[in-house]
Coordinates of C-alpha atoms and ligand atoms in Angstrom, one line a residue:
X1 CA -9.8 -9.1 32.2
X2 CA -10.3 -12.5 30.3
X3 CA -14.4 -13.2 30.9
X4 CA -15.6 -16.9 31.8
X5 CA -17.2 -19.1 29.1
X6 CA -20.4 -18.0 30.3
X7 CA -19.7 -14.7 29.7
X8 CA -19.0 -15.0 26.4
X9 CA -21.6 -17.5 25.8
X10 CA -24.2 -14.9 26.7
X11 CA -22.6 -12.1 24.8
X12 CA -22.7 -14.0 21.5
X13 CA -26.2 -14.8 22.3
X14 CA -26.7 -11.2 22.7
X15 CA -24.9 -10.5 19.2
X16 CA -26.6 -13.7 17.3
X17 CA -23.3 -14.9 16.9
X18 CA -23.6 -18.3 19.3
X19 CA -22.6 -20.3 16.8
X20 CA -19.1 -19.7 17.3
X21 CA -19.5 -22.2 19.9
X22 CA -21.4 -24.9 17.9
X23 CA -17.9 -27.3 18.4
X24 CA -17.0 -26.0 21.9
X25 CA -17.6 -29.5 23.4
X26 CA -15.2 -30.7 20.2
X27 CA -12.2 -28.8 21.1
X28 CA -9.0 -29.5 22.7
X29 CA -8.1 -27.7 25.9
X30 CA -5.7 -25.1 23.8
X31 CA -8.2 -25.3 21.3
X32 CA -10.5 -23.7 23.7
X33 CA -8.5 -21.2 24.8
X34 CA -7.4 -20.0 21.6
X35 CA -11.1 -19.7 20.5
X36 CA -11.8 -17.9 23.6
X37 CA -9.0 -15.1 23.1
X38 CA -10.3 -14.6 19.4
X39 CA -13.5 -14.1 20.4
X40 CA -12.3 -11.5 23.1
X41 CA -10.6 -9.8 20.2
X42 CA -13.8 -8.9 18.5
X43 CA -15.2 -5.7 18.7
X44 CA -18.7 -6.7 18.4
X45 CA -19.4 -2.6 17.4
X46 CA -19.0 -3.6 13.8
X47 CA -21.4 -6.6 13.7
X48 CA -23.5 -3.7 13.4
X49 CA -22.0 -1.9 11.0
X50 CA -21.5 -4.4 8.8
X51 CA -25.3 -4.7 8.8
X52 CA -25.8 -1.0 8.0
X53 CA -23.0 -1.6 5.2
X54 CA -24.5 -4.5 3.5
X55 CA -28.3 -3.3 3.3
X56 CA -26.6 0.1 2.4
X57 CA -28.0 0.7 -1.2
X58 CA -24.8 1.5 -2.6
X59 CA -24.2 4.5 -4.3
X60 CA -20.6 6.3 -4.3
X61 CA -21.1 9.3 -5.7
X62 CA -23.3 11.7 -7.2
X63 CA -21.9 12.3 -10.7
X64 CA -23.1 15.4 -10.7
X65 CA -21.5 16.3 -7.7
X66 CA -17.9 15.0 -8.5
X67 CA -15.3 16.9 -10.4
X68 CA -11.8 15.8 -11.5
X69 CA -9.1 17.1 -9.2
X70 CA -6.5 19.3 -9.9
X71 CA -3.0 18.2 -10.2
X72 CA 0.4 19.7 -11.1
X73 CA 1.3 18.0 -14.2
X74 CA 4.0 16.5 -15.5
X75 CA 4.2 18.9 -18.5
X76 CA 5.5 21.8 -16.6
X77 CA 5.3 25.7 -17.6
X78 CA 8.7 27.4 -16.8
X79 CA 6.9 28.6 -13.1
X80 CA 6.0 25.4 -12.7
X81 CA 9.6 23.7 -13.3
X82 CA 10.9 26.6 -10.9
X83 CA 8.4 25.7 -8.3
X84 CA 9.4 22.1 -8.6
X85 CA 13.5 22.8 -8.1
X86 CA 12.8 24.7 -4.8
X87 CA 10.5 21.7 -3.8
X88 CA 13.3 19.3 -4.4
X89 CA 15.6 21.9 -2.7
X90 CA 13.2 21.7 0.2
X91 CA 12.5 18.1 0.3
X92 CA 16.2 17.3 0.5
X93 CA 16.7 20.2 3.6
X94 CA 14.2 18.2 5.1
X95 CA 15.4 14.5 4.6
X96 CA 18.9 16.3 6.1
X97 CA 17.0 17.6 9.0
X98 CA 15.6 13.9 9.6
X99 CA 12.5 15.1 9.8
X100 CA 11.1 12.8 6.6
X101 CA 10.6 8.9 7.5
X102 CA 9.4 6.5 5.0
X103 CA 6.5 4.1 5.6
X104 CA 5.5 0.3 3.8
X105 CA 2.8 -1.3 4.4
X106 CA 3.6 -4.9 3.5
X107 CA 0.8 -6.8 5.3
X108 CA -1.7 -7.7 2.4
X109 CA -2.4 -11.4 1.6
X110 CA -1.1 -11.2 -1.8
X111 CA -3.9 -13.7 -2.4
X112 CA -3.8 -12.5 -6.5
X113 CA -0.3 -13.3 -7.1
X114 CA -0.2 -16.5 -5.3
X115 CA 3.5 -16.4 -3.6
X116 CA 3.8 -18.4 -0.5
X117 CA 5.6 -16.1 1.6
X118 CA 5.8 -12.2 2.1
X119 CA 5.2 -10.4 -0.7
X120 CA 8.8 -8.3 -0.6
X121 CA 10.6 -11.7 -0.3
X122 CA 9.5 -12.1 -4.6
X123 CA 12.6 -12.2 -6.9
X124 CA 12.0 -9.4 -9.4
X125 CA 15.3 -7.8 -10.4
X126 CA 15.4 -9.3 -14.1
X127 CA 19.4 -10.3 -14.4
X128 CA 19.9 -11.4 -10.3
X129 CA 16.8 -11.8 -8.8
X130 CA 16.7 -8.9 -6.2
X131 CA 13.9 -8.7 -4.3
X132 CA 11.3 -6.2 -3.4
X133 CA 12.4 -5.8 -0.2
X134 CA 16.3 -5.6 -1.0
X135 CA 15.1 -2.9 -3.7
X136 CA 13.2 -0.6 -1.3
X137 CA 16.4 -0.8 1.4
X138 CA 18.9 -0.5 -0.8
X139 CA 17.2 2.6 -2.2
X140 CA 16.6 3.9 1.3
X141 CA 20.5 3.3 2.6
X142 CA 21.2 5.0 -1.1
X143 CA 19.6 8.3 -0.4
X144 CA 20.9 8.1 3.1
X145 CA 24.1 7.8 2.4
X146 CA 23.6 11.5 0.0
X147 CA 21.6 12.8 3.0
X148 CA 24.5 11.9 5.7
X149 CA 21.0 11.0 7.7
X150 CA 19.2 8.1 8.7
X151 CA 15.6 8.0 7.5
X152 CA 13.3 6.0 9.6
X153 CA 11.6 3.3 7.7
X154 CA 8.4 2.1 9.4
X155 CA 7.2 -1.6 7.9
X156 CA 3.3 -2.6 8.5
X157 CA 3.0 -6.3 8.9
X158 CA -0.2 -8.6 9.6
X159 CA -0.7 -11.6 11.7
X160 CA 0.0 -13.6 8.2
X161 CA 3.6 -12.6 7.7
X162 CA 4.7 -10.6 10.9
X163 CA 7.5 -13.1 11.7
X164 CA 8.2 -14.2 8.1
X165 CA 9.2 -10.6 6.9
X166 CA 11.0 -10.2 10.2
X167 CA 13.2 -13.3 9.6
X168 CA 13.4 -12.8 5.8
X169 CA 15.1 -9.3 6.8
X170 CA 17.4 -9.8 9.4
X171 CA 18.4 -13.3 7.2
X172 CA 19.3 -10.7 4.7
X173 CA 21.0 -8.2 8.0
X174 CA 18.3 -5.9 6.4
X175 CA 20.1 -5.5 3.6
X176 CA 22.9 -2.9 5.3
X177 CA 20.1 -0.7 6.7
X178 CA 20.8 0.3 10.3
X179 CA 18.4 -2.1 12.2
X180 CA 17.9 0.7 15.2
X181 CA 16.2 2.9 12.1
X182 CA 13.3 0.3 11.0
X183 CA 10.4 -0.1 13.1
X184 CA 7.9 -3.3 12.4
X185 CA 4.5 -3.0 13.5
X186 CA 1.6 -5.0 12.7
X187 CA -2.0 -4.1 11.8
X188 CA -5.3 -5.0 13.3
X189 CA -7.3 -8.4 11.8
X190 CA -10.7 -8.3 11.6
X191 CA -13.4 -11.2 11.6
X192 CA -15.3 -11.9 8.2
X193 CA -18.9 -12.3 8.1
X194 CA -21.6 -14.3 6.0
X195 CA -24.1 -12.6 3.8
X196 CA -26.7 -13.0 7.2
X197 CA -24.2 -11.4 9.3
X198 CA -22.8 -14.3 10.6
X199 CA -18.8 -14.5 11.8
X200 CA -17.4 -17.4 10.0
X201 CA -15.7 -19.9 11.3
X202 CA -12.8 -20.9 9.4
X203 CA -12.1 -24.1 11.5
X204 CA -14.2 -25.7 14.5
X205 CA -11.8 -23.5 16.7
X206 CA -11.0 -20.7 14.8
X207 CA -13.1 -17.3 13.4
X208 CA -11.9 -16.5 9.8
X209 CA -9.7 -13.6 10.3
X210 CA -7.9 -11.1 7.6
X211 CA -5.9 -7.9 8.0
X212 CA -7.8 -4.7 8.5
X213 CA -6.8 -2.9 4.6
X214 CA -4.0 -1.0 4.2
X215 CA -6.0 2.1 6.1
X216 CA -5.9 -0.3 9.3
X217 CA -2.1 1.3 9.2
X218 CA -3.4 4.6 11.3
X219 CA -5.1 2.2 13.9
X220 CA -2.2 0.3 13.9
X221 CA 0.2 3.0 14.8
X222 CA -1.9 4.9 17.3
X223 CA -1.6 1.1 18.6
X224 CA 1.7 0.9 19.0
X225 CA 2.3 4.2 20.3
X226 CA 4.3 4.8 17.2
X227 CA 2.9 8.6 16.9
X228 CA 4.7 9.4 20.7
X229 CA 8.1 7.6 19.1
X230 CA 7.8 9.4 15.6
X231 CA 6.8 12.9 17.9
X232 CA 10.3 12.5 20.1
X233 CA 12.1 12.0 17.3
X234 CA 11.4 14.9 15.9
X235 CA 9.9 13.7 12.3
X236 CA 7.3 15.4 10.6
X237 CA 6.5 13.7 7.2
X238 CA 5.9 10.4 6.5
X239 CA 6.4 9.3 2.9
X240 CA 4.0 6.1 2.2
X241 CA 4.5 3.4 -0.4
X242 CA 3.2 0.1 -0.9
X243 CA 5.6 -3.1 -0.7
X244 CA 4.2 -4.3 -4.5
X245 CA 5.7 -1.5 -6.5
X246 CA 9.4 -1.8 -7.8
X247 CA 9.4 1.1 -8.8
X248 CA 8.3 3.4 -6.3
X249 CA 10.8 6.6 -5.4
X250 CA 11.3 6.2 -2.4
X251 CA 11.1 9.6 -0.3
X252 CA 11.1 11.5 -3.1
X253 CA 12.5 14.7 -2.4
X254 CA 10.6 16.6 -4.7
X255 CA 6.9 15.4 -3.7
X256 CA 7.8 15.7 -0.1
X257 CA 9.1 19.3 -0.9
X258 CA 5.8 19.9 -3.4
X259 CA 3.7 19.2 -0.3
X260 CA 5.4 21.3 2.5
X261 CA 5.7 24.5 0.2
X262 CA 1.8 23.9 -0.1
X263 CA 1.4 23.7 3.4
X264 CA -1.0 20.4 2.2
X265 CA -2.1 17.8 5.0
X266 CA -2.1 14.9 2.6
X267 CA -0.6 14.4 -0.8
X268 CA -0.7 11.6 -3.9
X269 CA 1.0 11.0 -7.1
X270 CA -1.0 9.8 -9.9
X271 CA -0.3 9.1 -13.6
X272 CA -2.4 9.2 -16.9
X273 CA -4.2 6.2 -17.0
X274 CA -3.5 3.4 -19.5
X275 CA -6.8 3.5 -20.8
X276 CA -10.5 4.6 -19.7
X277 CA -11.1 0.9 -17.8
X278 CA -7.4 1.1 -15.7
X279 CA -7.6 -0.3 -12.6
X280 CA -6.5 2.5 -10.7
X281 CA -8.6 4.9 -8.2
X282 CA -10.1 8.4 -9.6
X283 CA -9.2 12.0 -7.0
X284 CA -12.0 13.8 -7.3
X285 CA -13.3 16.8 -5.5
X286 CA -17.1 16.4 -3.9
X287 CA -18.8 19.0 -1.6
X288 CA -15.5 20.9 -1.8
X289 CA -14.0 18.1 -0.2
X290 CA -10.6 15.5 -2.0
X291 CA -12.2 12.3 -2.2
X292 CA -11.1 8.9 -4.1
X293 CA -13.7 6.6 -6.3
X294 CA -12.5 3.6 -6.8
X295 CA -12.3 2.1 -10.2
X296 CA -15.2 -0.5 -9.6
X297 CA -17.6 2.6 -8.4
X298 CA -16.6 5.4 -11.1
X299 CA -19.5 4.9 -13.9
X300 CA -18.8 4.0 -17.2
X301 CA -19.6 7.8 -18.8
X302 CA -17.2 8.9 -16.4
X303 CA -14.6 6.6 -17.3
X304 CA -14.9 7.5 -20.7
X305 CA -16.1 11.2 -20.5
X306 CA -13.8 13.3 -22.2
X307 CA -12.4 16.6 -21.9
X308 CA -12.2 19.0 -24.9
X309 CA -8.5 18.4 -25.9
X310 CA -9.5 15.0 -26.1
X311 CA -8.0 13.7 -23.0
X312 CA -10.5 11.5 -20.4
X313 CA -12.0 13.6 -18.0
X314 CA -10.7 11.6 -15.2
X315 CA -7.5 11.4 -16.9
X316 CA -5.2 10.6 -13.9
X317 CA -5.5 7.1 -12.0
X318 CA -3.7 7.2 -8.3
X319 CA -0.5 5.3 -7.2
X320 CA -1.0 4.6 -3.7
X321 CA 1.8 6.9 -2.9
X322 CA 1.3 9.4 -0.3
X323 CA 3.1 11.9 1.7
X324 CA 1.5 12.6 5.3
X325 CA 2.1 15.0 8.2
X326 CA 2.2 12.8 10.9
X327 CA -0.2 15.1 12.6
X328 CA -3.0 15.0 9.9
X329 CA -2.7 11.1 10.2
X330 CA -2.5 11.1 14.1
X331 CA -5.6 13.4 13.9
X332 CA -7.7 10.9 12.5
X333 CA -6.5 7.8 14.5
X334 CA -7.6 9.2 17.3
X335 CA -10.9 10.9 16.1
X336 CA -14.0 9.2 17.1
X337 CA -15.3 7.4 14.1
X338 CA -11.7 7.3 12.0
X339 CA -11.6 5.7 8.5
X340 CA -14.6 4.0 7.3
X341 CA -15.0 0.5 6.9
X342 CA -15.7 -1.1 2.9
X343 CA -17.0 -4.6 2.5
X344 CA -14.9 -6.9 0.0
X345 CA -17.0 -10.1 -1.2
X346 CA -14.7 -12.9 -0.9
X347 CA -14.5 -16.5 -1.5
X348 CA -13.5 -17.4 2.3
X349 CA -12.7 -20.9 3.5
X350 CA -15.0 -21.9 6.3
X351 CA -16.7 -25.4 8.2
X352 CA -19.8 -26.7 7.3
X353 CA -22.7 -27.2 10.0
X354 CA -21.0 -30.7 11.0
X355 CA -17.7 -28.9 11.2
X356 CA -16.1 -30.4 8.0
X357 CA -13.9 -28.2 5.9
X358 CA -15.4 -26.0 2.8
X359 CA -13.0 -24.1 0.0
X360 CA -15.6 -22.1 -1.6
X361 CA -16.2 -21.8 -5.1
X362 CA -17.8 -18.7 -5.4
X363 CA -17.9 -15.9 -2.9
X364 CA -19.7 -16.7 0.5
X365 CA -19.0 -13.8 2.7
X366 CA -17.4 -10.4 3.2
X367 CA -14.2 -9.3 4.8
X368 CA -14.0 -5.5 6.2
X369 CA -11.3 -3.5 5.8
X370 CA -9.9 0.1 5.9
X371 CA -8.4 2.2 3.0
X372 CA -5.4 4.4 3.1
X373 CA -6.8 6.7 0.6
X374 CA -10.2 7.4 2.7
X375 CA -8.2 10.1 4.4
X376 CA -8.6 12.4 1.8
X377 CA -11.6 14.1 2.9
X378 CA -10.0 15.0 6.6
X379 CA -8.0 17.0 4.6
X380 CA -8.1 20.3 4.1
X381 CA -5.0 20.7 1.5
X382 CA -4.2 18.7 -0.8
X383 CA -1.8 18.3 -3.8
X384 CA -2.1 15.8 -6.5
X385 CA 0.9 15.7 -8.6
X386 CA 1.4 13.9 -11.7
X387 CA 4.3 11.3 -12.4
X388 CA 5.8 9.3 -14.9
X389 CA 4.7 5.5 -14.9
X390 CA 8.0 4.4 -16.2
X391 CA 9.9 6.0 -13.8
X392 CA 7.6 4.5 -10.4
X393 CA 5.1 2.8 -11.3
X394 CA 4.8 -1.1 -11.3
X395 CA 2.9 -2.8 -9.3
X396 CA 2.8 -6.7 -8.8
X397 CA -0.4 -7.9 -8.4
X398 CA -1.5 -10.7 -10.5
X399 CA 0.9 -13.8 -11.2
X400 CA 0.5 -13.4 -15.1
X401 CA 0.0 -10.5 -17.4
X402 CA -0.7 -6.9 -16.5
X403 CA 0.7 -5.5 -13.1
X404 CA 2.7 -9.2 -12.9
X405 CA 6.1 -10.1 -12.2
X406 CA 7.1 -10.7 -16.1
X407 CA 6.0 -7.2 -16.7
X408 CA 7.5 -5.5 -13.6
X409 CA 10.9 -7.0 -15.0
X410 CA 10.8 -5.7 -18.5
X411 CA 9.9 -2.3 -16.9
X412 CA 12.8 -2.5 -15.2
X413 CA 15.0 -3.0 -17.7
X414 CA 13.3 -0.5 -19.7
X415 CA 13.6 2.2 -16.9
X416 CA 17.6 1.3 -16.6
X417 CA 17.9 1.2 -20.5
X418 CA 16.4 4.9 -20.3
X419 CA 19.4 5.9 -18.0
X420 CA 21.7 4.6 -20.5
X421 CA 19.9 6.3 -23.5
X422 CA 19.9 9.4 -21.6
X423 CA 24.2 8.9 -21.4
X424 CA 24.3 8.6 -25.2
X425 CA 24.4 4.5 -24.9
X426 CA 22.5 2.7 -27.1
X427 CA 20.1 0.2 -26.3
X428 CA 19.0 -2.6 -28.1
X429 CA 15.1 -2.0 -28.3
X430 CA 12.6 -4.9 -29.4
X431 CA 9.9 -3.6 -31.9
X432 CA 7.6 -3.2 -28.9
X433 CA 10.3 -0.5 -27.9
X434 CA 11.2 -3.0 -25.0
X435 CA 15.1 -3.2 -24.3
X436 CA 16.3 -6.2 -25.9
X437 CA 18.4 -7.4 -22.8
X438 CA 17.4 -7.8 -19.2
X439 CA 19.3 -4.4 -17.2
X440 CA 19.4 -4.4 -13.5
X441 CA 21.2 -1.8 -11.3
X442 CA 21.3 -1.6 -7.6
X443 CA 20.2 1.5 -6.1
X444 CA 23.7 1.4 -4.3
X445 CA 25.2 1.5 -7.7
X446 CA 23.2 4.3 -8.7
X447 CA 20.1 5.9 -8.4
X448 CA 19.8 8.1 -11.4
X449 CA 21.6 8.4 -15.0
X450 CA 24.0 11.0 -13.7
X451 CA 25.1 8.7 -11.1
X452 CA 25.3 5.8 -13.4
X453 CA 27.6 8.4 -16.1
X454 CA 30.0 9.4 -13.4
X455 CA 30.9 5.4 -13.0
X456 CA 30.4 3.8 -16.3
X457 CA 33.8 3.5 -17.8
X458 CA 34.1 5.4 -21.5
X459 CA 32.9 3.6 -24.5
X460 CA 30.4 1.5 -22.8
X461 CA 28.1 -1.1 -24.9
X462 CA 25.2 -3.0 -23.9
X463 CA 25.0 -6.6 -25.8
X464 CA 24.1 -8.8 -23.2
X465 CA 22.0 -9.0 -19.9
X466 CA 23.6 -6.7 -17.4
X467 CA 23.9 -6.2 -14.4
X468 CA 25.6 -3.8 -12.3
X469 CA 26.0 -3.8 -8.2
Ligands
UTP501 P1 -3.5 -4.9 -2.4 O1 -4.9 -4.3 -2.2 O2 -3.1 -4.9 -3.8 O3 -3.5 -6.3 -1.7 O4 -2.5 -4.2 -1.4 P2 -2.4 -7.5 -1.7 O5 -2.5 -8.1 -0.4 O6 -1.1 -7.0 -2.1 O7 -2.9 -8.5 -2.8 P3 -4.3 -9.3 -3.0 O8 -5.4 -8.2 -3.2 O9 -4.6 -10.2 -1.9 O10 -4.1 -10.0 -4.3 C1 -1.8 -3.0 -1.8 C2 -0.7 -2.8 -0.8 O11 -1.3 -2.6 0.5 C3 -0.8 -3.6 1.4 C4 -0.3 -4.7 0.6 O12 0.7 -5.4 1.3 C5 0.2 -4.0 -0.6 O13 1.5 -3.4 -0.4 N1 -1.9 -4.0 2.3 C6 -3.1 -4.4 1.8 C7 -1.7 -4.1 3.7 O14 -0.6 -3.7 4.2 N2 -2.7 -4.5 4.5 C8 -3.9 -4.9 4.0 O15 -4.7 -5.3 4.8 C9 -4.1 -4.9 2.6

C-alpha cells in the first residue's frame, strides 16, 4: 500500500537516509511521485548490510585452507574420451526430450566497452557485422533444428536496456527464433551508497540505481514466477551464458550430459589461463565446500604458485558458463539469506549539496550486487570441466585491446579458419598464426567443420574475406 510522505519521511529518519528528501520542495508533481515509488522500492534491510560489508576487514580466503579444484581436462585418457561420448549422447537425449533450456543474462551496463545500446546489439561478425545477439539465436534455432525441439531461451534484462533489447529483437523478428520459446525477464536494481552509508542521489529526484550482478538472475526468476513456468514445462537444466561471449556453445550437449551422468547440482567450464595475472575467477575447494576467488582476491603466491610439472597451481580461470538444475537454483532463491551481496567501488554520478550535477573523477561510492558464481558453495556436486578458449571463449569487455571487439573478430576468423584446416583447406595464416582474411559463418550455415565439409563445394580456396550464410 503506497505510504504518505510522512511516512517515508520518518522512515528515512529512522535509516539516516533523510537526505533523500533535501529537494522535496524542488520537485515537480511527477517528480515527486517518482521519488516516492523509488524510495518504496528500497529494502532498507541492506543499509545495514552494506555497513557490516564495508567495515568488514576483508579477507577472502585462507590460503591455507583453499585447494585447486578438480576438473576433467581437456587432455582426455581413453575412459575419459568414452565418458565424454556417452555425455554428449546424453546431453542430446535430453535437448530431444526438451528438458534443457538455455539462459542469458544480458543486463549489465557494459560501462567498459562504452556502446550506447544493449550489449548483444554490437556488430562483431568480422566480414558482415553479425551481432551478438543474432549469433546466440542463430546458434540456438541451429541446434534446434538437429534436435527437432524447441529449446527455451530465457534473456535477463535490467531497467537500463529492458525495452531496447526487446525492440532490437523483434526489429530483427528474433532472428527466426519462435517468439512463444524466449522469455524476457528483468532483474532487480539496487540503490548505491556513499563511503558513510549514504544512498546517493543521482539527481534532485532520483536515487542512483544499478542492476543487482548477474547473481540478481535467481531473485529475478523466483520474481517472475519463472521456476512455476520452467516446472510445467517440464525442463530440468538450464544452460547459462553471458551475452558478451561470441563464442560461447550454446547448450552444449556434452557439458550438459557431463553434469547429469554426475548427478552434479551446479557445473562450470574453465580454461588454462593465459598467464598467472588473467582476469578470470579461480574454483577452489574450502571446508570441503566449491567455492570461486575472484581474480582481484586470489594472492599473488597463489597466482603464481606452481605445481610440479610446471603448470600454475591454479591453472584453470572460469568462463561464466554454467549448467544448473533448475531445482538447485530455485533452492537458493527461495532460501532465507540467498546469494551474498559484494561491494564494487565505483565512480557514480550524483548532486552536490545544492543539488547541482557531479561526474566523479575518482570513485565516491559503492554499488551492491549479486554473483552467479556464489552458488557454488550450495552445492553439493560439482563438475569443473576444462575447455578450449578458441573454440568458446571471447569475451567483449573493454573497447580496445584484450577481451575487445578487434580481438573477438580475429578469434572468429581464427576459429572458422580451424574448420577449414581441419577439411584439408588451407588458410592463409599471418606470422602471429592469425588467419590472414576475415572468415565468418552463420551458425545456420554450419555449426561444426563436418557440417561445413558436407556443403563446401570440392576444390575450395580461401583468398579473400569470406563469408558464408
Ligand atoms: P560484466 O561483469 O562483464 O559486466 O558482466 P558488463 O555489464 O558486461 O560490463 P561492465 O563491467 O559494466 O564494463 C558479465 C555478464 O553478466 C551480465 C552482463 O550483461 C554480461 O553478460 N550482467 C552483469 C547482468 O546481466 N547483470 C548485471 O547486473 C551484471
Amino acid at each position: 500500500m503506497p505510504q504518505s510522505v510522512k511516512e517515508i519521511k520518518t522512515k528515512l529518519e529512522k535509516y539516516e537516509q533523510e537526505h533523500l528528501f533535501a529537494f522535496w520542495e524542488q520537485l515537480e508533481h511527477a517528480e515527486k511521485k517518482s521519488l516516492i515509488e523509488q524510495i518504496e522500492m528500497i529494502d532498507f534491510a541492506l543499509i545495514e548490510q552494506f555497513k557490516n560489508l564495508v567495515t568488514k576487514e576483508h579477507l577472502a580466503y585462507d590460503p591455507e585452507e583453499l585447494a585447486p579444484a578438480p576438473f576433467f581436462p581437456l587432455d582426455r585418457t581413453p575412459e575419459q574420451q568414452d565418458k565424454a561420448k556417452k555425455a554428449r549422447d546424453k546431453g542430446c537425449a535430453l535437448l530431444k526430450e526438451g528438458k534443457i533450456g538455455a539462459i542469458m543474462v544480458a543486463g549489465g551496463q557494459g560501462s567498459r566497452l562504452g556502446f550506447d545500446a544493449p550489449k548483444g546489439a554490437f556488430p562483431v561478425g568480422p566480414v558482415s557485422e553479425r551481432t551478438l545477439f543474432q549469433y546466440h539465436f542463430e546458434n540456438i534455432v541451429a541446434l534446434e533444428k538437429k534436435m527437432r525441439q524447441p529449446i527455451p531461451l530465457y534473456i535477463m534484462t535490467s531497467k537500463m536496456n529492458h525495452q531496447d533489447t526487446r525492440k532490437f529483437l523483434q526489429k530483427h523478428d528474433y532472428f527466426s527464433k519462435d517468439k512463444q520459446t524466449i522469455h524476457f525477464f528483468q532483474q532487480g536494481m539496487l540503490p548505491a551508497f556513499d563511503e558513510n552509508g549514504k544512498i546517493i542521489l543521482a539527481d534532485k529526484g532520483s536515487i542512483a540505481l544499478s542492476p543487482d550482478g548477474h547473481g540478481g538472475l535467481l531473485n529475478a526468476l523466483k520474481h517472475n514466477q519463472l521456476f512455476e513456468q520452467m516446472e510445467k514445462q517440464g525442463l530440468e537444466y538450464l544452460y547459462y551464458f553471458q551475452v558478451d561471449n561470441v563464442l560461447v556453445n550454446i547448450c552444449d550437449p556434452e557439458f550438459v550430459g557431463m553434469h547429469i551422468l554426475d548427478n552434479c547440482d551446479m557445473s562450470a567450464k574453465t580454461c588454462a589461463k593465459r598467464e598467472p595475472f588473467e582476469k578470470l575467477g579461480n574454483i577452489g575447494i574450502m571446508d570441503g565446500k566449491y567455492v570461486t576467488i575472484e581474480y582481484t582476491e586470489l594472492t599473488d603466491k597463489d597466482k603464481t604458485d606452481q605445481k610440479k610439472d610446471g603448470r600454475l597451481k591454479y591453472e584453470q580461470g572460469s568462463i561464466a558458463i554454467h549448467t544448473f538444475d533448475i531445482e538447485f537454483i530455485r533452492s537458493i532463491a527461495e532460501s532465507k539469506d540467498g546469494l551474498p551481496l559484494h561491494l564494487a567501488h565505483k565512480k557514480i554520478p550524483c548532486v552536490d549539496e545544492e543539488g547541482k550535477p557531479i561526474t566523479p573523477k575518482s570513485p565516491n561510492g559503492y554499488k551492491l550486487e549479486q554473483f552467479i558464481f556464489d552458488a557454488f558453495p550450495f552445492a553439493d556436486t560439482v563438475l569443473v570441466m576444462e575447455t578450449d578458449r578458441e573454440k568458446e571463449f571471447s569475451p567483449i569487455k573493454n573497447a580496445q585491446g584484450n577481451d575487445s571487439p578487434k580481438k573477438a573478430r580475429q578469434d572468429l576468423s581464427n576459429y572458422f579458419a580451424a574448420w577449414f584446416e581441419e577439411l584439408g583447406i588451407h588458410v592463409p595464416r599471418d606470422d602471429s598464426g592469425n588467419s590472414k582474411f576475415s572468415i565468418e559463418i552463420s551458425p545456420l550455415y554450419a555449426q561444426d567443420a563436418a557440417e561445413l565439409g558436407e556443403k563446401l563445394p570440392s576444390g575450395f580456396e580461401i583468398n579473400d574475406n569470406l563469408l558464408l550464410e
